[in-house]
Amino acid sequence: MIPTPDLAHLTKQDYDVVYEPAEDTFILLDALEADAEVLRAIKTPICLEIGSGSGCVSAFLGVILGADAVYLCTDINPHAALCTLRTGAQNKVALSPVIASLASPFAQRLRRKIDVLVFNPPYVPTSADEVLDAQDAGGIAGAWAGGKDGMRVTNVLLGMLDDLLAPEGRFYLVALKQNDIPGITRRLREEQRMDCKIVLQRRAGREHLHVLCITRL
Amino acid sequence: MVRLLTHNLLACHARNCTSNNFPLELRDVSVALREADYSEDFLRGFIPRLEWPALVQAAKQLGEDSLPEEPLDPATATEEQLKALHHVLLEVHIEEGSMVCPGCQHVYPISNGIPNMLLAEHELARS
C-alpha cells in the first residue's frame, strides 16, 4: 500500500482558499494505485493533473511513477499552484505547477502526447451562474461548483480530449452518479472514439463517487 | 519551479496567436540552481519529446551554453552530453521574471517559481 502524501505543511489558512483532500481525492488515489503496474509500463510518461489543488494527487502519482516521469499541474487558483509546489517539495516529487485553465498552455506542444491525464473536476451540480463566477474568481468554489449537471467544466475538457491524449494515454476522471456516467460514456464513444470504464466506485456520505478511466478505442 | 523542461512545453495561447508563439522568450529572470537526481533513462527517453532549438535558445538566454546546436541522439549521446542536458533541463530553476510571446508580445509573469499562464476573457482563444 502506497502511503497518502505528507500534507503536514498545509495549514487551515491554506484550506480556506484551496480544496482540502477529501473522499473524492482518496478514491482517485486508490484508483491510481490499483493501476500502478499499467502506469509504470509507460516509458518516460508525461503526466498532467488539471486542478491540482493541494497537489496531493500528483505527489501520489509521483510516488507511483518515480523520477523518470514529468509531472505537470495546472490550477486557476494561484494559491493552489503554490500549495502544489510545496507538496511536491515536501514529498520529494518534482511537481511543475502552472497557473492555467485546463490544459491550455500545454495543448500545442503536447498535442496527443499526454500519457496520464488526471482531473478531479468541480462536479457538484450548482446553478449556471455559480459555476461561471466560481471559475472566474479562481477561488475555492471553483473546486466544486459544476453547473447544472456538474459537467460544465468537465465537458470543456472532454471536447478537447482527442487533442491531448497520447495514443496509449489514460485519463482518470472523478465523477458523480448525477453527472450521468452512461451519457458521458456514450458521448465519448460516439464523438471522440474513446472508451470509458468505471474503475472504482463507492458511496461517501451523500455522494456516489466514481473514478472513470478513459482511453482511445 | 519553472525548469527549462516546463518552458519547453509552454506556448502562447492567446486568441489568434497561433504562429510564432513558441518558444516564449525569457526576460528579466532570476534563477536558482538546485541539484536533481540524475537519471540517464529519463534523459534518453525525454530527448525525442523536446523541441531542441527552443531548449538551446532558452538555455542561452540564461547564460548556459553547454548544449550543442544539433539535437542529441538518444541512442548515442555520451554521459558528458547527458549530464549537461540534465543540468540545463532539470537543475536550473527560474524563480522570477517573465516569458514573452515572440509573436503577439503577450507577457506571462513568473512569480515564486510559478508561471501565470492565465489570460483575460478577451484574450481567450475560442473554445
GROMACS .gro file of C-alpha atoms in nm:
model
  344
    1MET     CA    1   0.000   0.000   0.000
    2ILE     CA    2   0.131   0.341  -0.101
    3PRO     CA    3   0.102   0.598   0.178
    4THR     CA    4  -0.102   0.915   0.126
    5PRO     CA    5   0.134   1.207   0.057
    6ASP     CA    6   0.258   1.410   0.351
    7LEU     CA    7   0.047   1.728   0.369
    8ALA     CA    8   0.163   1.839   0.714
    9HIS     CA    9   0.299   2.164   0.568
   10LEU     CA   10  -0.051   2.279   0.465
   11THR     CA   11  -0.249   2.474   0.722
   12LYS     CA   12  -0.607   2.573   0.789
   13GLN     CA   13  -0.529   2.905   0.617
   14ASP     CA   14  -0.431   2.715   0.302
   15TYR     CA   15  -0.753   2.515   0.316
   16ASP     CA   16  -0.957   2.835   0.343
   17VAL     CA   17  -0.868   2.902  -0.020
   18VAL     CA   18  -0.759   2.562  -0.158
   19TYR     CA   19  -0.968   2.243  -0.164
   20GLU     CA   20  -0.868   2.010   0.118
   21PRO     CA   21  -0.827   1.644   0.017
   22ALA     CA   22  -1.143   1.452   0.095
   23GLU     CA   23  -1.317   1.128  -0.005
   24ASP     CA   24  -1.318   1.224  -0.374
   25THR     CA   25  -0.942   1.274  -0.358
   26PHE     CA   26  -0.885   0.944  -0.183
   27ILE     CA   27  -1.090   0.738  -0.428
   28LEU     CA   28  -0.877   0.885  -0.706
   29LEU     CA   29  -0.558   0.784  -0.521
   30ASP     CA   30  -0.697   0.434  -0.477
   31ALA     CA   31  -0.779   0.408  -0.848
   32LEU     CA   32  -0.428   0.520  -0.948
   33GLU     CA   33  -0.272   0.276  -0.704
   34ALA     CA   34  -0.481  -0.009  -0.843
   35ASP     CA   35  -0.346   0.075  -1.192
   36ALA     CA   36   0.014   0.120  -1.074
   37GLU     CA   37   0.155  -0.162  -1.287
   38VAL     CA   38  -0.013  -0.039  -1.605
   39LEU     CA   39   0.108   0.315  -1.538
   40ARG     CA   40   0.465   0.204  -1.466
   41ALA     CA   41   0.477   0.030  -1.803
   42ILE     CA   42   0.457   0.367  -1.985
   43LYS     CA   43   0.803   0.484  -2.087
   44THR     CA   44   0.905   0.836  -1.974
   45PRO     CA   45   0.544   0.939  -1.920
   46ILE     CA   46   0.416   1.295  -1.931
   47CYS     CA   47   0.152   1.337  -1.661
   48LEU     CA   48  -0.083   1.633  -1.640
   49GLU     CA   49  -0.315   1.694  -1.350
   50ILE     CA   50  -0.579   1.958  -1.407
   51GLY     CA   51  -0.697   2.144  -1.098
   52SER     CA   52  -0.416   2.008  -0.884
   53GLY     CA   53  -0.527   2.199  -0.572
   54SER     CA   54  -0.324   2.083  -0.273
   55GLY     CA   55  -0.101   1.873  -0.501
   56CYS     CA   56  -0.195   1.556  -0.315
   57VAL     CA   57  -0.286   1.352  -0.624
   58SER     CA   58   0.017   1.446  -0.833
   59ALA     CA   59   0.250   1.383  -0.539
   60PHE     CA   60   0.093   1.039  -0.506
   61LEU     CA   61   0.136   0.975  -0.876
   62GLY     CA   62   0.499   1.080  -0.829
   63VAL     CA   63   0.547   0.810  -0.568
   64ILE     CA   64   0.396   0.551  -0.805
   65LEU     CA   65   0.598   0.651  -1.113
   66GLY     CA   66   0.918   0.787  -0.959
   67ALA     CA   67   1.171   1.025  -1.110
   68ASP     CA   68   1.152   0.903  -1.472
   69ALA     CA   69   0.830   1.095  -1.539
   70VAL     CA   70   0.718   1.454  -1.586
   71TYR     CA   71   0.452   1.594  -1.355
   72LEU     CA   72   0.275   1.899  -1.492
   73CYS     CA   73  -0.003   2.053  -1.287
   74THR     CA   74  -0.246   2.331  -1.367
   75ASP     CA   75  -0.483   2.523  -1.145
   76ILE     CA   76  -0.662   2.854  -1.198
   77ASN     CA   77  -0.618   2.932  -0.829
   78PRO     CA   78  -0.271   3.084  -0.771
   79HIS     CA   79  -0.263   2.973  -0.410
   80ALA     CA   80  -0.340   2.617  -0.518
   81ALA     CA   81  -0.042   2.626  -0.755
   82LEU     CA   82   0.175   2.735  -0.463
   83CYS     CA   83   0.039   2.454  -0.243
   84THR     CA   84   0.107   2.206  -0.524
   85LEU     CA   85   0.467   2.327  -0.545
   86ARG     CA   86   0.514   2.295  -0.169
   87THR     CA   87   0.353   1.950  -0.159
   88GLY     CA   88   0.592   1.835  -0.429
   89ALA     CA   89   0.889   1.957  -0.226
   90GLN     CA   90   0.753   1.804   0.095
   91ASN     CA   91   0.721   1.465  -0.076
   92LYS     CA   92   1.037   1.490  -0.286
   93VAL     CA   93   0.848   1.478  -0.614
   94ALA     CA   94   0.933   1.737  -0.879
   95LEU     CA   95   0.587   1.879  -0.946
   96SER     CA   96   0.566   2.158  -1.205
   97PRO     CA   97   0.262   2.372  -1.129
   98VAL     CA   98   0.140   2.634  -1.373
   99ILE     CA   99  -0.144   2.880  -1.312
  100ALA     CA  100  -0.367   2.799  -1.605
  101SER     CA  101  -0.710   2.683  -1.711
  102LEU     CA  102  -0.741   2.315  -1.807
  103ALA     CA  103  -0.450   2.219  -2.037
  104SER     CA  104  -0.447   2.547  -2.233
  105PRO     CA  105  -0.078   2.649  -2.243
  106PHE     CA  106   0.038   2.288  -2.300
  107ALA     CA  107  -0.212   2.197  -2.570
  108GLN     CA  108   0.006   2.299  -2.864
  109ARG     CA  109   0.331   2.133  -2.759
  110LEU     CA  110   0.171   1.828  -2.605
  111ARG     CA  111  -0.077   1.754  -2.882
  112ARG     CA  112  -0.165   1.387  -2.836
  113LYS     CA  113   0.136   1.341  -2.608
  114ILE     CA  114  -0.018   1.333  -2.262
  115ASP     CA  115   0.026   0.985  -2.124
  116VAL     CA  116  -0.151   1.024  -1.791
  117LEU     CA  117  -0.420   1.288  -1.756
  118VAL     CA  118  -0.591   1.332  -1.419
  119PHE     CA  119  -0.886   1.552  -1.328
  120ASN     CA  120  -1.091   1.569  -1.012
  121PRO     CA  121  -1.326   1.833  -1.153
  122PRO     CA  122  -1.580   2.065  -0.997
  123TYR     CA  123  -1.855   1.803  -1.024
  124VAL     CA  124  -2.120   1.930  -0.782
  125PRO     CA  125  -2.441   2.032  -0.959
  126THR     CA  126  -2.500   2.404  -0.897
  127SER     CA  127  -2.664   2.697  -1.072
  128ALA     CA  128  -2.508   2.801  -1.401
  129ASP     CA  129  -2.420   3.148  -1.269
  130GLU     CA  130  -2.246   2.998  -0.971
  131VAL     CA  131  -2.011   2.791  -1.187
  132LEU     CA  132  -1.907   3.081  -1.409
  133ASP     CA  133  -1.846   3.312  -1.115
  134ALA     CA  134  -1.653   3.040  -0.935
  135GLN     CA  135  -1.420   2.972  -1.229
  136ASP     CA  136  -1.360   3.342  -1.295
  137ALA     CA  137  -1.279   3.411  -0.931
  138GLY     CA  138  -1.015   3.136  -0.925
  139GLY     CA  139  -1.103   3.065  -0.563
  140ILE     CA  140  -1.213   2.762  -0.367
  141ALA     CA  141  -1.571   2.749  -0.503
  142GLY     CA  142  -1.414   2.677  -0.843
  143ALA     CA  143  -1.301   2.346  -0.697
  144TRP     CA  144  -1.655   2.212  -0.666
  145ALA     CA  145  -1.922   2.425  -0.838
  146GLY     CA  146  -2.001   2.232  -1.155
  147GLY     CA  147  -2.309   2.393  -1.309
  148LYS     CA  148  -2.647   2.236  -1.392
  149ASP     CA  149  -2.543   1.871  -1.414
  150GLY     CA  150  -2.200   1.922  -1.256
  151MET     CA  151  -2.043   1.887  -1.600
  152ARG     CA  152  -1.988   2.248  -1.708
  153VAL     CA  153  -1.608   2.240  -1.674
  154THR     CA  154  -1.562   1.869  -1.743
  155ASN     CA  155  -1.748   1.898  -2.075
  156VAL     CA  156  -1.500   2.158  -2.199
  157LEU     CA  157  -1.212   1.920  -2.131
  158LEU     CA  158  -1.391   1.619  -2.282
  159GLY     CA  159  -1.434   1.821  -2.601
  160MET     CA  160  -1.057   1.859  -2.641
  161LEU     CA  161  -0.955   1.515  -2.521
  162ASP     CA  162  -0.870   1.385  -2.867
  163ASP     CA  163  -0.611   1.665  -2.900
  164LEU     CA  164  -0.447   1.589  -2.567
  165LEU     CA  165  -0.434   1.218  -2.502
  166ALA     CA  166  -0.140   1.014  -2.632
  167PRO     CA  167  -0.227   0.706  -2.840
  168GLU     CA  168  -0.190   0.483  -2.534
  169GLY     CA  169  -0.279   0.762  -2.290
  170ARG     CA  170  -0.505   0.718  -1.990
  171PHE     CA  171  -0.740   0.979  -1.848
  172TYR     CA  172  -0.860   0.939  -1.489
  173LEU     CA  173  -1.171   1.142  -1.411
  174VAL     CA  174  -1.374   1.166  -1.090
  175ALA     CA  175  -1.749   1.176  -1.145
  176LEU     CA  176  -2.072   1.154  -0.951
  177LYS     CA  177  -2.373   0.944  -1.038
  178GLN     CA  178  -2.561   1.274  -1.103
  179ASN     CA  179  -2.311   1.361  -1.377
  180ASP     CA  180  -2.481   1.093  -1.594
  181ILE     CA  181  -2.197   0.848  -1.643
  182PRO     CA  182  -2.381   0.643  -1.911
  183GLY     CA  183  -2.426   0.970  -2.103
  184ILE     CA  184  -2.055   1.056  -2.067
  185THR     CA  185  -1.961   0.708  -2.186
  186ARG     CA  186  -2.190   0.727  -2.488
  187ARG     CA  187  -2.068   1.072  -2.591
  188LEU     CA  188  -1.703   0.975  -2.559
  189ARG     CA  189  -1.758   0.669  -2.772
  190GLU     CA  190  -1.960   0.844  -3.043
  191GLU     CA  191  -1.788   1.182  -3.060
  192GLN     CA  192  -1.428   1.106  -2.961
  193ARG     CA  193  -1.389   0.734  -3.024
  194MET     CA  194  -1.284   0.685  -2.666
  195ASP     CA  195  -1.359   0.406  -2.425
  196CYS     CA  196  -1.479   0.493  -2.075
  197LYS     CA  197  -1.472   0.243  -1.791
  198ILE     CA  198  -1.570   0.279  -1.428
  199VAL     CA  199  -1.261   0.157  -1.242
  200LEU     CA  200  -1.377   0.232  -0.889
  201GLN     CA  201  -1.693   0.346  -0.717
  202ARG     CA  202  -1.804   0.399  -0.360
  203ARG     CA  203  -2.050   0.594  -0.152
  204ALA     CA  204  -1.919   0.870   0.070
  205GLY     CA  205  -2.197   1.038   0.265
  206ARG     CA  206  -2.443   1.176   0.009
  207GLU     CA  207  -2.204   1.136  -0.282
  208HIS     CA  208  -2.186   0.828  -0.501
  209LEU     CA  209  -1.828   0.870  -0.626
  210HIS     CA  210  -1.681   0.709  -0.937
  211VAL     CA  211  -1.341   0.710  -1.099
  212LEU     CA  212  -1.358   0.674  -1.476
  213CYS     CA  213  -1.063   0.566  -1.687
  214ILE     CA  214  -1.084   0.691  -2.043
  215THR     CA  215  -0.866   0.553  -2.323
  216ARG     CA  216  -0.871   0.554  -2.702
  217LEU     CA  217  -1.073   0.280  -2.872
  218MET     CA  218   0.973   2.573  -1.020
  219VAL     CA  219   0.991   2.672  -1.385
  220ARG     CA  220   1.259   2.446  -1.520
  221LEU     CA  221   1.353   2.461  -1.885
  222LEU     CA  222   1.174   2.130  -1.919
  223THR     CA  223   0.845   2.307  -1.840
  224HIS     CA  224   0.938   2.609  -2.050
  225ASN     CA  225   0.992   2.378  -2.347
  226LEU     CA  226   0.629   2.262  -2.322
  227LEU     CA  227   0.457   2.602  -2.290
  228ALA     CA  228   0.330   2.808  -2.583
  229CYS     CA  229   0.136   3.131  -2.605
  230HIS     CA  230  -0.234   3.051  -2.626
  231ALA     CA  231  -0.383   3.398  -2.662
  232ARG     CA  232  -0.664   3.447  -2.910
  233ASN     CA  233  -0.549   3.439  -3.272
  234CYS     CA  234  -0.189   3.378  -3.169
  235THR     CA  235  -0.121   3.050  -3.346
  236SER     CA  236   0.210   3.105  -3.523
  237ASN     CA  237   0.544   3.233  -3.396
  238ASN     CA  238   0.408   3.168  -3.046
  239PHE     CA  239   0.688   2.935  -2.928
  240PRO     CA  240   0.929   2.934  -2.755
  241LEU     CA  241   0.841   3.207  -2.510
  242GLU     CA  242   1.127   3.448  -2.462
  243LEU     CA  243   1.270   3.465  -2.111
  244ARG     CA  244   1.305   3.818  -1.978
  245ASP     CA  245   1.442   3.971  -1.657
  246VAL     CA  246   1.470   3.630  -1.495
  247SER     CA  247   1.636   3.534  -1.171
  248VAL     CA  248   1.739   3.171  -1.148
  249ALA     CA  249   1.829   2.932  -0.871
  250LEU     CA  250   2.031   2.614  -0.915
  251ARG     CA  251   1.906   2.305  -0.735
  252GLU     CA  252   2.058   1.963  -0.765
  253ALA     CA  253   1.832   1.694  -0.908
  254ASP     CA  254   1.878   1.318  -0.916
  255TYR     CA  255   2.041   1.214  -1.241
  256SER     CA  256   1.856   0.957  -1.448
  257GLU     CA  257   2.007   0.851  -1.776
  258ASP     CA  258   1.692   0.658  -1.869
  259PHE     CA  259   1.477   0.964  -1.821
  260LEU     CA  260   1.703   1.185  -2.031
  261ARG     CA  261   1.734   0.938  -2.318
  262GLY     CA  262   1.356   0.886  -2.309
  263PHE     CA  263   1.277   1.255  -2.299
  264ILE     CA  264   1.509   1.381  -2.575
  265PRO     CA  265   1.260   1.291  -2.853
  266ARG     CA  266   0.990   1.492  -2.674
  267LEU     CA  267   1.198   1.812  -2.668
  268GLU     CA  268   1.194   2.096  -2.917
  269TRP     CA  269   1.571   2.108  -2.925
  270PRO     CA  270   1.636   2.452  -3.084
  271ALA     CA  271   1.393   2.609  -2.834
  272LEU     CA  272   1.583   2.449  -2.547
  273VAL     CA  273   1.919   2.568  -2.676
  274GLN     CA  274   1.783   2.919  -2.724
  275ALA     CA  275   1.628   2.935  -2.375
  276ALA     CA  276   1.946   2.796  -2.219
  277LYS     CA  277   2.149   3.069  -2.387
  278GLN     CA  278   1.909   3.333  -2.253
  279LEU     CA  279   2.005   3.202  -1.909
  280GLY     CA  280   2.377   3.204  -1.984
  281GLU     CA  281   2.401   2.827  -2.024
  282ASP     CA  282   2.585   2.742  -2.345
  283SER     CA  283   2.683   2.380  -2.286
  284LEU     CA  284   2.429   2.228  -2.527
  285PRO     CA  285   2.516   2.152  -2.890
  286GLU     CA  286   2.308   2.317  -3.163
  287GLU     CA  287   2.225   1.978  -3.311
  288PRO     CA  288   1.981   1.761  -3.111
  289LEU     CA  289   2.138   1.481  -2.911
  290ASP     CA  290   2.071   1.132  -3.040
  291PRO     CA  291   1.913   0.937  -2.753
  292ALA     CA  292   2.092   0.621  -2.858
  293THR     CA  293   2.444   0.760  -2.890
  294ALA     CA  294   2.457   1.061  -2.653
  295THR     CA  295   2.759   1.040  -2.422
  296GLU     CA  296   2.740   1.063  -2.046
  297GLU     CA  297   2.904   1.404  -2.061
  298GLN     CA  298   2.637   1.532  -2.302
  299LEU     CA  299   2.357   1.383  -2.094
  300LYS     CA  300   2.497   1.542  -1.776
  301ALA     CA  301   2.496   1.880  -1.948
  302LEU     CA  302   2.138   1.823  -2.061
  303HIS     CA  303   2.040   1.711  -1.711
  304HIS     CA  304   2.174   2.033  -1.565
  305VAL     CA  305   2.008   2.264  -1.818
  306LEU     CA  306   1.676   2.081  -1.823
  307LEU     CA  307   1.625   1.995  -1.457
  308GLU     CA  308   1.855   2.192  -1.229
  309VAL     CA  309   1.814   2.550  -1.349
  310HIS     CA  310   1.501   2.694  -1.188
  311ILE     CA  311   1.351   3.023  -1.295
  312GLU     CA  312   1.218   3.188  -0.982
  313GLU     CA  313   1.108   3.532  -1.101
  314GLY     CA  314   1.077   3.706  -1.435
  315SER     CA  315   0.858   3.676  -1.737
  316MET     CA  316   0.801   3.481  -2.055
  317VAL     CA  317   0.710   3.686  -2.359
  318CYS     CA  318   0.541   3.560  -2.674
  319PRO     CA  319   0.765   3.629  -2.976
  320GLY     CA  320   0.457   3.680  -3.193
  321CYS     CA  321   0.196   3.880  -3.001
  322GLN     CA  322   0.426   4.006  -2.721
  323HIS     CA  323   0.190   3.879  -2.452
  324VAL     CA  324   0.374   3.873  -2.118
  325TYR     CA  325   0.333   3.575  -1.886
  326PRO     CA  326   0.480   3.655  -1.545
  327ILE     CA  327   0.673   3.408  -1.329
  328SER     CA  328   0.650   3.461  -0.956
  329ASN     CA  329   0.768   3.237  -0.671
  330GLY     CA  330   0.877   2.984  -0.931
  331ILE     CA  331   0.527   2.954  -1.083
  332PRO     CA  332   0.431   3.083  -1.427
  333ASN     CA  333   0.096   3.254  -1.461
  334MET     CA  334  -0.046   3.149  -1.799
  335LEU     CA  335  -0.400   3.276  -1.739
  336LEU     CA  336  -0.549   3.506  -1.998
  337ALA     CA  337  -0.813   3.771  -1.954
  338GLU     CA  338  -1.155   3.694  -2.101
  339HIS     CA  339  -1.095   3.897  -2.417
  340GLU     CA  340  -0.763   3.723  -2.482
  341LEU     CA  341  -0.903   3.369  -2.474
  342ALA     CA  342  -0.898   3.152  -2.783
  343ARG     CA  343  -1.244   3.036  -2.887
  344SER     CA  344  -1.323   2.704  -2.724
   0.00000   0.00000   0.00000
